[in-house]
XYZ file of C-alpha atoms in Angstrom:
163
model
C 3.993 53.968 40.024
C 6.520 51.253 39.572
C 3.884 48.559 40.285
C 1.622 50.108 37.661
C 4.451 49.981 35.095
C 5.059 46.265 35.806
C 1.333 45.514 35.454
C 1.114 47.367 32.111
C 4.260 45.641 30.748
C 2.946 42.219 31.869
C -0.426 42.896 30.208
C 1.234 43.972 26.920
C 3.499 40.892 26.889
C 0.495 38.638 27.557
C -1.376 40.199 24.620
C 1.591 39.691 22.267
C 2.018 36.094 23.382
C -1.635 35.299 22.673
C -1.798 36.944 19.218
C -1.787 34.573 16.209
C 0.049 36.951 13.896
C 2.991 37.142 16.275
C 3.637 33.382 16.321
C 6.109 31.852 13.904
C 4.686 30.333 10.707
C 7.285 27.534 10.838
C 5.497 25.917 13.768
C 2.279 25.629 11.776
C 4.095 24.237 8.737
C 5.840 21.538 10.747
C 2.491 20.118 11.884
C 1.452 19.172 8.348
C 2.070 15.600 7.311
C 1.992 14.182 3.824
C 0.086 10.944 3.498
C 0.675 9.039 0.290
C -2.160 6.860 -0.935
C -1.161 3.210 -0.861
C -0.640 1.702 -4.298
C -3.337 -0.722 -5.313
C -2.041 -4.273 -5.251
C -2.798 -6.217 -8.429
C -4.449 -9.531 -7.552
C -4.411 -10.845 -11.138
C -2.854 -14.277 -11.675
C -1.488 -15.372 -15.060
C -1.189 -18.829 -16.502
C -1.654 -21.079 -19.521
C -4.634 -23.385 -19.803
C -3.771 -27.055 -19.332
C -5.827 -30.010 -20.510
C -7.108 -30.711 -16.995
C -10.185 -28.467 -17.302
C -13.823 -29.476 -17.574
C -17.374 -28.199 -17.234
C -16.975 -27.473 -13.518
C -13.236 -26.750 -13.250
C -10.719 -24.387 -14.804
C -7.043 -25.380 -14.721
C -4.013 -23.219 -15.518
C -0.288 -23.595 -15.039
C 1.386 -20.446 -13.774
C 4.810 -19.336 -15.025
C 6.232 -20.525 -11.688
C 5.140 -24.048 -12.632
C 2.378 -24.243 -10.033
C -0.866 -25.671 -11.399
C -4.153 -24.174 -10.218
C -7.404 -26.089 -10.511
C -10.297 -23.788 -9.698
C -14.038 -24.355 -9.469
C -16.143 -22.491 -12.029
C -18.971 -21.906 -9.540
C -18.783 -19.823 -6.366
C -19.912 -20.895 -2.908
C -22.798 -18.402 -3.163
C -24.043 -20.124 -6.337
C -22.705 -17.537 -8.785
C -20.749 -18.560 -11.853
C -17.298 -17.447 -12.966
C -16.993 -14.896 -15.776
C -14.855 -16.348 -18.572
C -14.084 -14.044 -21.501
C -12.767 -15.679 -24.653
C -12.453 -19.219 -25.907
C -10.833 -21.778 -23.612
C -8.129 -23.639 -25.533
C -5.164 -25.575 -24.180
C -2.048 -23.386 -24.284
C -3.846 -20.020 -24.301
C -2.685 -17.512 -21.699
C -5.318 -16.268 -19.266
C -5.412 -13.487 -16.679
C -7.620 -14.497 -13.776
C -8.825 -13.584 -10.325
C -10.094 -15.972 -7.679
C -12.712 -15.918 -4.955
C -13.780 -18.127 -2.031
C -10.291 -18.113 -0.538
C -8.603 -19.014 -3.817
C -10.781 -22.095 -4.401
C -13.034 -20.717 -7.155
C -12.527 -18.751 -10.346
C -13.987 -15.241 -10.257
C -13.008 -13.821 -13.671
C -10.778 -15.031 -16.508
C -9.720 -13.109 -19.635
C -8.063 -14.814 -22.599
C -4.900 -12.712 -22.948
C -3.832 -14.579 -26.097
C -6.976 -13.388 -27.901
C -6.678 -9.810 -26.606
C -3.018 -9.636 -27.734
C -4.072 -10.759 -31.234
C -6.403 -7.723 -31.441
C -4.455 -4.942 -29.666
C -1.193 -4.289 -27.842
C -2.488 -1.166 -26.071
C -4.034 -2.861 -23.035
C -3.369 -3.800 -19.441
C -5.171 -6.026 -16.958
C -5.377 -4.895 -13.323
C -7.288 -6.862 -10.687
C -9.027 -8.840 -13.407
C -10.270 -5.730 -15.209
C -9.283 -4.871 -18.778
C -7.904 -1.385 -19.477
C -7.694 -0.234 -23.104
C -5.764 2.750 -24.543
C -3.168 2.498 -21.773
C -0.682 4.573 -23.811
C -2.973 7.601 -24.185
C -6.155 7.751 -22.097
C -6.638 4.552 -20.065
C -10.236 3.335 -19.983
C -11.426 0.468 -17.779
C -13.871 -1.473 -19.911
C -16.570 -4.065 -19.436
C -16.076 -6.911 -21.895
C -19.242 -7.694 -23.829
C -17.774 -10.376 -26.140
C -14.298 -11.739 -26.763
C -13.271 -14.439 -29.213
C -10.398 -15.191 -31.579
C -11.625 -12.629 -34.157
C -13.099 -9.728 -32.186
C -13.437 -7.837 -28.926
C -16.465 -5.726 -28.057
C -16.135 -3.786 -24.814
C -18.027 -0.924 -23.187
C -15.890 1.895 -21.812
C -16.794 4.997 -19.832
C -17.641 7.058 -22.929
C -17.587 4.693 -25.899
C -18.012 1.149 -27.122
C -14.835 -0.457 -28.449
C -15.113 -2.825 -31.414
C -11.766 -4.400 -32.236
C -11.324 -7.037 -34.898
C -8.721 -8.717 -37.029
C -8.106 -7.209 -40.451
C -9.766 -9.144 -43.269
C -7.280 -10.604 -45.749
């Protein structure tokens, strides 16, 4: 009889040990890990156009004093995207390609600032309405008087006020 009692007690303890509802919830919670998404690094470079640019090169002087002279054509034969007029002294936001040897995209920040203050440039892409609902836009045209850009849901047409 005593052997039977030990067998029954051992069987009941084995059942309790294998039940999920009996295990502590703290063990399951400690297995969860929180993984934060890495922040996107902004690869945009800023500088002012210097007079050392031509038909095949684009030259800017960064705020650090370093002068960059970049090719306007890529190794694959593609051309750089330059938005806005290129004038000596204008500030540009730019990204490079081909290991930093060629210009990928350049946006005339001086002209954008003359039209709006509600913008940001991240990785060579223009974001409008940063203060309310940020919208990454594709620049259609940019010059000293106007900016036309296509956003996710609308086309932006910004211009200087007529005097």
